[in-house]
Structure formats: C-alpha cells, structure tokens
C-alpha cells in the first residue's frame, strides 16, 4: 500500500489519499490523473490494467486500487 | 483504418501501450469509448511501434496516438481532416519533440490552450445582466449551433454534432442568455464523472461587455456541483477571456494543450 500511496503522491501531492474514499466521484482526481496512475501502477506492480478496468469504482480509494492490484496479480 | 466494435478489442490493442515511456495524447475513459463504439465511430490502425485511434466526428476525426518512439514516422492516410490535442503539464513532457514529429508528418500547430480550474467548494452568487438566463430547449438546437459556429472554427473548435448538441440540451448542459427569444450568449458544458468541464462559451457581438459571460458562468457553477472542481480550457492568447474567468474564480492549473490539424 505504501508503494501505491507513493505513486499517488507523485501525481497529486496535495491530496490526503489515506483517508479519501471518493477520489473520482468527488472530482479529486480526473481522467488525466487516472490514465497516468494506470501507467504507473502497471509498471510498479507488474500488472496489466485493461481499458475495461479503468472505471471510477476501481480508483475511488487506495483500498479499491489495492483490490484491483490484488485481483490482477493473481 | 478499421472499426473497433467492442471494448475488449480496444483493450487488447491498448494493453501494450499502457506502460511508462510511451507517448500519448489519450486520456479517454471507458464510458467515452463505449459511446463512440455505440455510434460506430471508433476506428484504429496500428503497426509495431504505434497505435492510432480515430473518433469520427462527422466532418473530421479526433485523433489519438500511442507511440513507442518518435524515430519512426507514421504514414497518415485519412479521408477527413484529423484533429489532435497534445495535453501536457509541467516542463518534463517532450512537447517540442512531439510537435516536431507531427509537424514533419504534415500537421499544423493551430491553437494553444490552457486549462483553468474552479477549485472545489468555490460557490458563486448570481451575477445579474440585462438578459434572461435559462436552459436551451430542444427547439433551440439549430440556433445554439449557429451561435457556436460564429465563435468557433467548425473543426478545431471541437463543435458538437447536432446529435451531441441535442443530447446536451436534453441533459440541461446548455445555458443561454436570451434577448426576448434570441440567444445572445451561451455556455455548453459536460461532465466527466462528477467534474463539470465547460466546452464552449460564446457571446454574440451585440451582447458583449454586458457581463453576459460572467452571468452564464455564475449560473453554470450554481447549477452544477460547487463542492467539486470545475474546468474550462481557454486559448492561451485570449487575455480578455482569461481575465473574465479569473474574475469569477478560475485559476490556471498548469495544464496546456496544443491543437494539431492534419488534412491532405
């Protein structure tokens, strides 16, 4: 999780990602941030996030992102 | 150029490019892809080093690229003009190299725009002007398009199609300033998730310098979601518009975009 928070802080240093639960729905991160994040996560966790997985539900919180990482790592 | 018929096909094409160090102008999310696929409007071509996506907008294609390298020129074959936006933030993006690459392929660098953000939580009070502000109705669709056409280039101004405009009006995403029944100004906006982005602001010549734009912007903010951020893209050299946007609370957020045009 620390690795993911490090990536997120690199993209949006102004956001407290550890507590936020509606990052996309509330507009804290936008499509530029999400696509940048996907590229970083693919590299850092050696996974392949497909286009169909780039949906708000998977990026609304650190927990949701980690769940996506875990699923794609299986 | 071949048609993309479902999201899984697109996903398999894009998978090799969702990696670091590749060069793209594509920040599209699945909902937008789905909409293009449903309209039979999404096409692609690819080779070993590049994937290009084309969204058919009627008179032109919106053009998105994914490149591994700027050393291998693409072969551009198209039956309509191509419009690409190269969006970037900060100084580490190789903008000049990208622009050089596309210029050598025959693209023209036609406009530079910057993104301005209305921070989350900024609430606006109505700003009075001497015209009535209200949503456009279905019967206004041609008049709205005419007002937009007077202010924006039909290709590089990213004008909506009649169908898109009809949908925007139905969803109450077009606010107008009315002089009796004539539209003298309008604001056209959309949403990405819950973030509202203004697509076009247009004020007819005779209604300028009467706070019409400010009044429309205030109504946009009131009617959308002031607890969230909002965005507008504006021509970098349009100081007058930028000043108006700053006055109502927008701030330049560091994102810029170059608009590139290709036609054979």
mmCIF file of C-alpha atoms in Angstrom:
data_model
loop_
_atom_site.group_PDB
_atom_site.id
_atom_site.type_symbol
_atom_site.label_atom_id
_atom_site.label_comp_id
_atom_site.label_asym_id
_atom_site.label_seq_id
_atom_site.Cartn_x
_atom_site.Cartn_y
_atom_site.Cartn_z
ATOM 1 C CA UNK A 1 0.000 0.000 0.000
ATOM 2 C CA UNK A 2 2.911 2.351 0.722
ATOM 3 C CA UNK A 3 4.146 1.899 -2.831
ATOM 4 C CA UNK A 4 0.727 2.893 -4.162
ATOM 5 C CA UNK A 5 0.481 5.926 -1.903
ATOM 6 C CA UNK A 6 3.949 6.955 -3.085
ATOM 7 C CA UNK A 7 2.723 6.809 -6.702
ATOM 8 C CA UNK A 8 -0.413 8.773 -5.854
ATOM 9 C CA UNK A 9 1.575 11.439 -4.008
ATOM 10 C CA UNK A 10 3.810 11.763 -7.050
ATOM 11 C CA UNK A 11 0.773 12.539 -9.219
ATOM 12 C CA UNK A 12 -1.237 14.638 -6.736
ATOM 13 C CA UNK A 13 0.913 15.714 -3.767
ATOM 14 C CA UNK A 14 -1.909 17.943 -2.497
ATOM 15 C CA UNK A 15 -4.338 15.113 -1.688
ATOM 16 C CA UNK A 16 -4.631 13.057 1.504
ATOM 17 C CA UNK A 17 -5.080 9.686 -0.179
ATOM 18 C CA UNK A 18 -5.046 7.663 3.025
ATOM 19 C CA UNK A 19 -8.474 8.898 4.115
ATOM 20 C CA UNK A 20 -10.230 9.741 0.829
ATOM 21 C CA UNK A 21 -12.926 7.321 -0.337
ATOM 22 C CA UNK A 22 -14.478 9.126 -3.290
ATOM 23 C CA UNK A 23 -11.451 10.304 -5.255
ATOM 24 C CA UNK A 24 -13.095 10.039 -8.674
ATOM 25 C CA UNK A 25 -16.733 10.602 -7.756
ATOM 26 C CA UNK A 26 -15.918 13.832 -5.963
ATOM 27 C CA UNK A 27 -13.622 15.028 -8.714
ATOM 28 C CA UNK A 28 -10.402 14.954 -6.669
ATOM 29 C CA UNK A 29 -8.685 13.031 -9.482
ATOM 30 C CA UNK A 30 -9.650 13.368 -13.142
ATOM 31 C CA UNK A 31 -9.074 11.396 -16.337
ATOM 32 C CA UNK A 32 -5.538 12.786 -16.764
ATOM 33 C CA UNK A 33 -4.680 11.568 -13.265
ATOM 34 C CA UNK A 34 -6.364 8.183 -13.749
ATOM 35 C CA UNK A 35 -4.583 7.319 -17.003
ATOM 36 C CA UNK A 36 -1.243 8.480 -15.528
ATOM 37 C CA UNK A 37 -1.971 6.348 -12.479
ATOM 38 C CA UNK A 38 -2.781 3.271 -14.587
ATOM 39 C CA UNK A 39 0.562 3.510 -16.370
ATOM 40 C CA UNK A 40 2.427 3.898 -13.063
ATOM 41 C CA UNK A 41 0.533 1.032 -11.399
ATOM 42 C CA UNK A 42 1.104 -1.310 -14.351
ATOM 43 C CA UNK A 43 4.813 -0.693 -14.074
ATOM 44 C CA UNK A 44 5.153 -0.721 -10.297
ATOM 45 C CA UNK A 45 3.058 -3.835 -9.658
ATOM 46 C CA UNK A 46 3.817 -5.640 -12.937
ATOM 47 C CA UNK A 47 0.136 -5.944 -13.791
ATOM 48 C CA UNK A 48 -1.958 -5.098 -16.856
ATOM 49 C CA UNK A 49 -4.908 -2.870 -16.074
ATOM 50 C CA UNK A 50 -7.142 -3.163 -19.116
ATOM 51 C CA UNK A 51 -9.289 -0.400 -20.557
ATOM 52 C CA UNK A 52 -12.414 -2.056 -19.151
ATOM 53 C CA UNK A 53 -10.948 -1.793 -15.631
ATOM 54 C CA UNK A 54 -10.381 1.948 -15.854
ATOM 55 C CA UNK A 55 -13.662 2.775 -14.153
ATOM 56 C CA UNK A 56 -14.310 5.134 -11.221
ATOM 57 C CA UNK A 57 -15.155 2.325 -8.775
ATOM 58 C CA UNK A 58 -11.606 0.988 -9.066
ATOM 59 C CA UNK A 59 -9.952 4.336 -8.344
ATOM 60 C CA UNK A 60 -12.144 5.937 -5.688
ATOM 61 C CA UNK A 61 -9.861 4.964 -2.807
ATOM 62 C CA UNK A 62 -6.497 3.427 -2.055
ATOM 63 C CA UNK A 63 -8.316 0.297 -0.844
ATOM 64 C CA UNK A 64 -10.198 -0.030 -4.157
ATOM 65 C CA UNK A 65 -6.962 0.404 -6.102
ATOM 66 C CA UNK A 66 -5.199 -2.201 -3.978
ATOM 67 C CA UNK A 67 -8.110 -4.600 -4.539
ATOM 68 C CA UNK A 68 -7.640 -4.107 -8.283
ATOM 69 C CA UNK A 69 -3.898 -4.725 -7.956
ATOM 70 C CA UNK A 70 -4.533 -7.883 -5.917
ATOM 71 C CA UNK A 71 -7.074 -9.216 -8.422
ATOM 72 C CA UNK A 72 -4.827 -8.594 -11.401
ATOM 73 C CA UNK A 73 -1.797 -10.041 -9.618
ATOM 74 C CA UNK A 74 -3.497 -13.412 -9.073
ATOM 75 C CA UNK B 1 -8.316 2.165 -40.716
ATOM 76 C CA UNK B 2 -10.551 -0.469 -39.092
ATOM 77 C CA UNK B 3 -13.587 -0.210 -36.864
ATOM 78 C CA UNK B 4 -13.483 -1.146 -33.172
ATOM 79 C CA UNK B 5 -16.664 -2.974 -32.257
ATOM 80 C CA UNK B 6 -16.256 -3.706 -28.567
ATOM 81 C CA UNK B 7 -14.281 -2.660 -25.520
ATOM 82 C CA UNK B 8 -12.359 -5.940 -25.222
ATOM 83 C CA UNK B 9 -10.992 -5.450 -28.734
ATOM 84 C CA UNK B 10 -9.857 -1.955 -27.781
ATOM 85 C CA UNK B 11 -8.390 -3.244 -24.531
ATOM 86 C CA UNK B 12 -6.236 -5.809 -26.345
ATOM 87 C CA UNK B 13 -4.995 -3.117 -28.748
ATOM 88 C CA UNK B 14 -4.120 -0.709 -25.947
ATOM 89 C CA UNK B 15 -2.600 -3.143 -23.439
ATOM 90 C CA UNK B 16 0.985 -2.857 -24.766
ATOM 91 C CA UNK B 17 0.765 0.933 -24.576
ATOM 92 C CA UNK B 18 -0.446 1.381 -21.000
ATOM 93 C CA UNK B 19 3.182 1.467 -19.923
ATOM 94 C CA UNK B 20 5.649 4.145 -18.924
ATOM 95 C CA UNK B 21 7.796 5.888 -21.506
ATOM 96 C CA UNK B 22 5.314 5.627 -24.310
ATOM 97 C CA UNK B 23 3.945 8.842 -25.761
ATOM 98 C CA UNK B 24 0.226 9.510 -25.946
ATOM 99 C CA UNK B 25 -2.411 12.199 -26.049
ATOM 100 C CA UNK B 26 -5.124 9.780 -24.977
ATOM 101 C CA UNK B 27 -6.769 10.264 -21.570
ATOM 102 C CA UNK B 28 -10.121 8.802 -22.580
ATOM 103 C CA UNK B 29 -12.138 6.757 -20.075
ATOM 104 C CA UNK B 30 -14.240 3.665 -20.943
ATOM 105 C CA UNK B 31 -17.612 5.460 -20.868
ATOM 106 C CA UNK B 32 -16.483 7.733 -23.692
ATOM 107 C CA UNK B 33 -15.124 4.777 -25.671
ATOM 108 C CA UNK B 34 -18.439 2.963 -25.199
ATOM 109 C CA UNK B 35 -20.332 5.944 -26.531
ATOM 110 C CA UNK B 36 -18.105 6.113 -29.638
ATOM 111 C CA UNK B 37 -18.390 2.344 -30.189
ATOM 112 C CA UNK B 38 -22.192 2.505 -29.925
ATOM 113 C CA UNK B 39 -22.213 5.225 -32.578
ATOM 114 C CA UNK B 40 -19.954 3.113 -34.879
ATOM 115 C CA UNK B 41 -17.478 5.983 -34.670
ATOM 116 C CA UNK B 42 -14.297 4.432 -33.241
ATOM 117 C CA UNK B 43 -11.534 3.290 -35.628
ATOM 118 C CA UNK B 44 -7.876 2.365 -35.343
ATOM 119 C CA UNK B 45 -4.758 1.499 -37.198
ATOM 120 C CA UNK B 46 -1.540 0.173 -35.777
ATOM 121 C CA UNK B 47 1.895 -1.188 -36.532
ATOM 122 C CA UNK B 48 4.853 -2.404 -34.436
ATOM 123 C CA UNK B 49 5.526 0.986 -32.880
ATOM 124 C CA UNK B 50 2.238 2.859 -32.826
ATOM 125 C CA UNK B 51 -1.495 2.653 -32.247
ATOM 126 C CA UNK B 52 -3.770 5.378 -33.593
ATOM 127 C CA UNK B 53 -7.414 5.812 -32.611
ATOM 128 C CA UNK B 54 -9.869 7.861 -34.655
ATOM 129 C CA UNK B 55 -13.242 9.078 -33.392
ATOM 130 C CA UNK B 56 -15.485 10.027 -36.293
ATOM 131 C CA UNK B 57 -16.980 13.452 -35.581
ATOM 132 C CA UNK B 58 -18.697 13.878 -38.958
ATOM 133 C CA UNK B 59 -16.524 16.413 -40.749
ATOM 134 C CA UNK B 60 -13.307 15.289 -39.072
ATOM 135 C CA UNK B 61 -11.723 12.648 -36.858
ATOM 136 C CA UNK B 62 -10.496 13.264 -33.323
ATOM 137 C CA UNK B 63 -7.079 11.654 -33.452
ATOM 138 C CA UNK B 64 -5.363 9.876 -30.535
ATOM 139 C CA UNK B 65 -1.923 8.339 -30.726
ATOM 140 C CA UNK B 66 0.159 5.914 -28.690
ATOM 141 C CA UNK B 67 3.802 5.857 -29.754
ATOM 142 C CA UNK B 68 6.799 3.899 -28.556
ATOM 143 C CA UNK B 69 9.218 6.154 -30.359
ATOM 144 C CA UNK B 70 9.396 9.435 -32.219
ATOM 145 C CA UNK B 71 12.044 7.973 -34.554
ATOM 146 C CA UNK B 72 9.637 6.060 -36.803
ATOM 147 C CA UNK B 73 7.309 8.252 -38.861
ATOM 148 C CA UNK B 74 3.685 7.124 -39.210
ATOM 149 C CA UNK B 75 2.027 7.001 -42.594
ATOM 150 C CA UNK B 76 -1.014 9.250 -42.448
ATOM 151 C CA UNK B 77 -3.929 8.054 -44.588
ATOM 152 C CA UNK B 78 -7.295 9.647 -43.962
ATOM 153 C CA UNK B 79 -10.429 10.648 -45.842
ATOM 154 C CA UNK B 80 -11.201 13.546 -43.457
ATOM 155 C CA UNK B 81 -9.165 16.105 -41.518
ATOM 156 C CA UNK B 82 -7.604 14.880 -38.272
ATOM 157 C CA UNK B 83 -7.608 16.959 -35.105
ATOM 158 C CA UNK B 84 -5.346 16.013 -32.221
ATOM 159 C CA UNK B 85 -4.839 17.675 -28.885
ATOM 160 C CA UNK B 86 -1.492 17.290 -27.180
ATOM 161 C CA UNK B 87 -2.135 17.946 -23.494
ATOM 162 C CA UNK B 88 0.749 18.269 -21.072
ATOM 163 C CA UNK B 89 1.568 19.578 -17.625
ATOM 164 C CA UNK B 90 4.914 20.799 -16.385
ATOM 165 C CA UNK B 91 8.256 21.006 -18.076
ATOM 166 C CA UNK B 92 9.209 17.332 -18.300
ATOM 167 C CA UNK B 93 6.901 16.498 -21.213
ATOM 168 C CA UNK B 94 8.839 16.388 -24.513
ATOM 169 C CA UNK B 95 6.450 18.827 -26.158
ATOM 170 C CA UNK B 96 8.804 20.247 -28.753
ATOM 171 C CA UNK B 97 9.921 16.788 -29.880
ATOM 172 C CA UNK B 98 6.288 15.673 -30.195
ATOM 173 C CA UNK B 99 5.293 18.806 -32.095
ATOM 174 C CA UNK B 100 8.321 18.430 -34.398
ATOM 175 C CA UNK B 101 7.328 14.836 -35.080
ATOM 176 C CA UNK B 102 3.767 15.707 -36.059
ATOM 177 C CA UNK B 103 4.742 18.833 -37.967
ATOM 178 C CA UNK B 104 7.038 16.693 -40.117
ATOM 179 C CA UNK B 105 4.073 14.394 -40.812
ATOM 180 C CA UNK B 106 2.109 17.385 -42.111
ATOM 181 C CA UNK B 107 0.163 18.522 -39.038
ATOM 182 C CA UNK B 108 -0.288 22.237 -38.373
ATOM 183 C CA UNK B 109 0.024 23.553 -34.830
ATOM 184 C CA UNK B 110 -3.103 25.740 -34.861
ATOM 185 C CA UNK B 111 -4.005 26.671 -31.276
ATOM 186 C CA UNK B 112 -2.578 26.655 -27.786
ATOM 187 C CA UNK B 113 -4.959 26.467 -24.875
ATOM 188 C CA UNK B 114 -4.577 26.372 -21.116
ATOM 189 C CA UNK B 115 -6.794 24.768 -18.514
ATOM 190 C CA UNK B 116 -8.284 26.827 -15.713
ATOM 191 C CA UNK B 117 -9.730 25.268 -12.595
ATOM 192 C CA UNK B 118 -12.547 26.412 -10.352
ATOM 193 C CA UNK B 119 -11.409 24.901 -7.035
ATOM 194 C CA UNK B 120 -13.715 22.574 -5.124
ATOM 195 C CA UNK B 121 -16.022 24.427 -2.785
ATOM 196 C CA UNK B 122 -15.991 27.774 -4.574
ATOM 197 C CA UNK B 123 -19.594 28.940 -4.656
ATOM 198 C CA UNK B 124 -20.812 31.833 -6.782
ATOM 199 C CA UNK B 125 -23.746 34.152 -6.319
ATOM 200 C CA UNK B 126 -25.845 35.007 -9.379
ATOM 201 C CA UNK B 127 -24.294 37.837 -11.404
ATOM 202 C CA UNK B 128 -27.074 39.967 -12.863
ATOM 203 C CA UNK B 129 -27.049 41.001 -16.509
ATOM 204 C CA UNK B 130 -29.731 42.525 -18.689
ATOM 205 C CA UNK B 131 -30.679 39.236 -20.354
ATOM 206 C CA UNK B 132 -32.674 36.285 -19.091
ATOM 207 C CA UNK B 133 -30.547 33.203 -18.359
ATOM 208 C CA UNK B 134 -32.199 29.831 -18.898
ATOM 209 C CA UNK B 135 -31.533 26.396 -20.296
ATOM 210 C CA UNK B 136 -31.774 25.922 -24.048
ATOM 211 C CA UNK B 137 -34.815 23.952 -25.180
ATOM 212 C CA UNK B 138 -34.909 21.226 -27.838
ATOM 213 C CA UNK B 139 -36.208 23.719 -30.391
ATOM 214 C CA UNK B 140 -33.066 25.842 -29.897
ATOM 215 C CA UNK B 141 -30.655 23.237 -31.226
ATOM 216 C CA UNK B 142 -30.033 24.896 -34.619
ATOM 217 C CA UNK B 143 -29.788 28.371 -33.107
ATOM 218 C CA UNK B 144 -27.288 27.154 -30.498
ATOM 219 C CA UNK B 145 -25.169 25.571 -33.218
ATOM 220 C CA UNK B 146 -25.325 28.793 -35.228
ATOM 221 C CA UNK B 147 -24.131 30.883 -32.263
ATOM 222 C CA UNK B 148 -21.312 28.405 -31.630
ATOM 223 C CA UNK B 149 -20.349 28.442 -35.311
ATOM 224 C CA UNK B 150 -19.959 32.216 -35.198
ATOM 225 C CA UNK B 151 -17.399 31.958 -32.395
ATOM 226 C CA UNK B 152 -15.549 28.689 -33.047
ATOM 227 C CA UNK B 153 -13.894 27.027 -36.010
ATOM 228 C CA UNK B 154 -16.041 24.095 -37.140
ATOM 229 C CA UNK B 155 -13.128 21.653 -36.912
ATOM 230 C CA UNK B 156 -10.548 22.924 -34.448
ATOM 231 C CA UNK B 157 -13.240 24.471 -32.219
ATOM 232 C CA UNK B 158 -14.490 20.963 -31.366
ATOM 233 C CA UNK B 159 -18.087 21.874 -32.162
ATOM 234 C CA UNK B 160 -20.598 19.214 -31.154
ATOM 235 C CA UNK B 161 -22.589 17.375 -33.802
ATOM 236 C CA UNK B 162 -26.323 18.057 -33.967
ATOM 237 C CA UNK B 163 -26.932 14.777 -32.167
ATOM 238 C CA UNK B 164 -24.425 15.591 -29.427
ATOM 239 C CA UNK B 165 -25.887 19.050 -29.042
ATOM 240 C CA UNK B 166 -29.412 17.628 -28.868
ATOM 241 C CA UNK B 167 -28.288 15.284 -26.101
ATOM 242 C CA UNK B 168 -26.527 18.132 -24.258
ATOM 243 C CA UNK B 169 -29.688 20.243 -24.422
ATOM 244 C CA UNK B 170 -31.802 17.350 -23.192
ATOM 245 C CA UNK B 171 -29.403 16.838 -20.265
ATOM 246 C CA UNK B 172 -29.586 20.584 -19.460
ATOM 247 C CA UNK B 173 -25.951 21.192 -20.333
ATOM 248 C CA UNK B 174 -26.566 24.316 -22.413
ATOM 249 C CA UNK B 175 -27.391 27.569 -20.638
ATOM 250 C CA UNK B 176 -28.346 30.587 -22.733
ATOM 251 C CA UNK B 177 -28.725 34.336 -22.352
ATOM 252 C CA UNK B 178 -31.927 35.347 -24.133
ATOM 253 C CA UNK B 179 -32.774 38.743 -25.585
ATOM 254 C CA UNK B 180 -36.525 38.148 -25.817
ATOM 255 C CA UNK B 181 -36.350 34.851 -27.717
ATOM 256 C CA UNK B 182 -32.999 35.337 -29.388
ATOM 257 C CA UNK B 183 -29.902 33.618 -27.990
ATOM 258 C CA UNK B 184 -27.208 36.250 -27.471
ATOM 259 C CA UNK B 185 -24.853 34.147 -25.391
ATOM 260 C CA UNK B 186 -24.445 30.581 -24.222
ATOM 261 C CA UNK B 187 -22.383 28.172 -22.225
ATOM 262 C CA UNK B 188 -22.102 24.498 -23.190
ATOM 263 C CA UNK B 189 -20.686 22.077 -20.665
ATOM 264 C CA UNK B 190 -20.371 18.414 -19.856
ATOM 265 C CA UNK B 191 -19.363 16.061 -17.089
ATOM 266 C CA UNK B 192 -16.611 13.541 -16.618
ATOM 267 C CA UNK B 193 -17.856 11.605 -13.616
ATOM 268 C CA UNK B 194 -18.863 14.489 -11.357
ATOM 269 C CA UNK B 195 -16.423 17.076 -12.692
ATOM 270 C CA UNK B 196 -18.068 19.658 -14.896
ATOM 271 C CA UNK B 197 -15.972 20.968 -17.761
ATOM 272 C CA UNK B 198 -17.079 23.906 -19.842
ATOM 273 C CA UNK B 199 -16.753 23.083 -23.537
ATOM 274 C CA UNK B 200 -17.758 26.399 -25.095
ATOM 275 C CA UNK B 201 -18.620 29.937 -24.042
ATOM 276 C CA UNK B 202 -19.963 32.193 -26.795
ATOM 277 C CA UNK B 203 -21.391 35.703 -26.622
ATOM 278 C CA UNK B 204 -22.739 37.448 -29.697
ATOM 279 C CA UNK B 205 -21.047 40.703 -30.707
ATOM 280 C CA UNK B 206 -24.002 42.893 -29.756
ATOM 281 C CA UNK B 207 -24.171 41.468 -26.216
ATOM 282 C CA UNK B 208 -20.502 41.812 -25.326
ATOM 283 C CA UNK B 209 -19.235 43.975 -22.438
ATOM 284 C CA UNK B 210 -22.528 43.465 -20.586
ATOM 285 C CA UNK B 211 -21.400 40.756 -18.136
ATOM 286 C CA UNK B 212 -23.188 38.046 -20.125
ATOM 287 C CA UNK B 213 -20.274 35.605 -19.846
ATOM 288 C CA UNK B 214 -19.875 36.213 -16.089
ATOM 289 C CA UNK B 215 -23.597 35.772 -15.588
ATOM 290 C CA UNK B 216 -23.595 32.485 -17.530
ATOM 291 C CA UNK B 217 -20.530 31.236 -15.638
ATOM 292 C CA UNK B 218 -22.149 32.013 -12.288
ATOM 293 C CA UNK B 219 -25.277 30.100 -13.310
ATOM 294 C CA UNK B 220 -23.151 27.189 -14.529
ATOM 295 C CA UNK B 221 -21.456 26.996 -11.136
ATOM 296 C CA UNK B 222 -24.735 27.271 -9.240
ATOM 297 C CA UNK B 223 -26.418 24.596 -11.360
ATOM 298 C CA UNK B 224 -23.538 22.110 -11.419
ATOM 299 C CA UNK B 225 -21.752 20.852 -8.302
ATOM 300 C CA UNK B 226 -19.860 23.618 -6.496
ATOM 301 C CA UNK B 227 -18.458 21.137 -3.977
ATOM 302 C CA UNK B 228 -16.344 19.692 -6.823
ATOM 303 C CA UNK B 229 -13.704 21.164 -9.108
ATOM 304 C CA UNK B 230 -14.772 22.607 -12.456
ATOM 305 C CA UNK B 231 -12.681 23.262 -15.547
ATOM 306 C CA UNK B 232 -12.517 25.396 -18.625
ATOM 307 C CA UNK B 233 -9.991 25.393 -21.494
ATOM 308 C CA UNK B 234 -9.193 28.780 -22.990
ATOM 309 C CA UNK B 235 -6.929 29.982 -25.778
ATOM 310 C CA UNK B 236 -3.594 30.926 -24.232
ATOM 311 C CA UNK B 237 -3.557 34.280 -26.035
ATOM 312 C CA UNK B 238 -7.179 35.182 -25.231
ATOM 313 C CA UNK B 239 -6.306 37.531 -22.380
ATOM 314 C CA UNK B 240 -9.777 39.039 -22.211
ATOM 315 C CA UNK B 241 -11.478 35.667 -21.687
ATOM 316 C CA UNK B 242 -8.829 34.548 -19.209
ATOM 317 C CA UNK B 243 -9.375 37.737 -17.207
ATOM 318 C CA UNK B 244 -13.139 37.130 -17.113
ATOM 319 C CA UNK B 245 -12.611 33.556 -15.926
ATOM 320 C CA UNK B 246 -10.143 34.674 -13.254
ATOM 321 C CA UNK B 247 -12.631 37.247 -12.021
ATOM 322 C CA UNK B 248 -15.246 34.572 -11.315
ATOM 323 C CA UNK B 249 -12.757 32.273 -9.557
ATOM 324 C CA UNK B 250 -10.930 30.140 -12.146
ATOM 325 C CA UNK B 251 -7.156 29.692 -11.805
ATOM 326 C CA UNK B 252 -4.676 28.372 -14.372
ATOM 327 C CA UNK B 253 -3.763 24.850 -13.154
ATOM 328 C CA UNK B 254 -0.640 24.151 -15.225
ATOM 329 C CA UNK B 255 -2.219 22.005 -17.958
ATOM 330 C CA UNK B 256 -1.837 23.193 -21.530
ATOM 331 C CA UNK B 257 -2.798 21.699 -24.877
ATOM 332 C CA UNK B 258 -1.653 22.231 -28.430
ATOM 333 C CA UNK B 259 -4.281 21.594 -31.119
ATOM 334 C CA UNK B 260 -2.884 19.929 -34.241
ATOM 335 C CA UNK B 261 -4.687 19.762 -37.584
ATOM 336 C CA UNK B 262 -3.927 17.448 -40.480
ATOM 337 C CA UNK B 263 -5.622 17.448 -43.847
ATOM 338 C CA UNK B 264 -4.403 16.035 -47.129
#
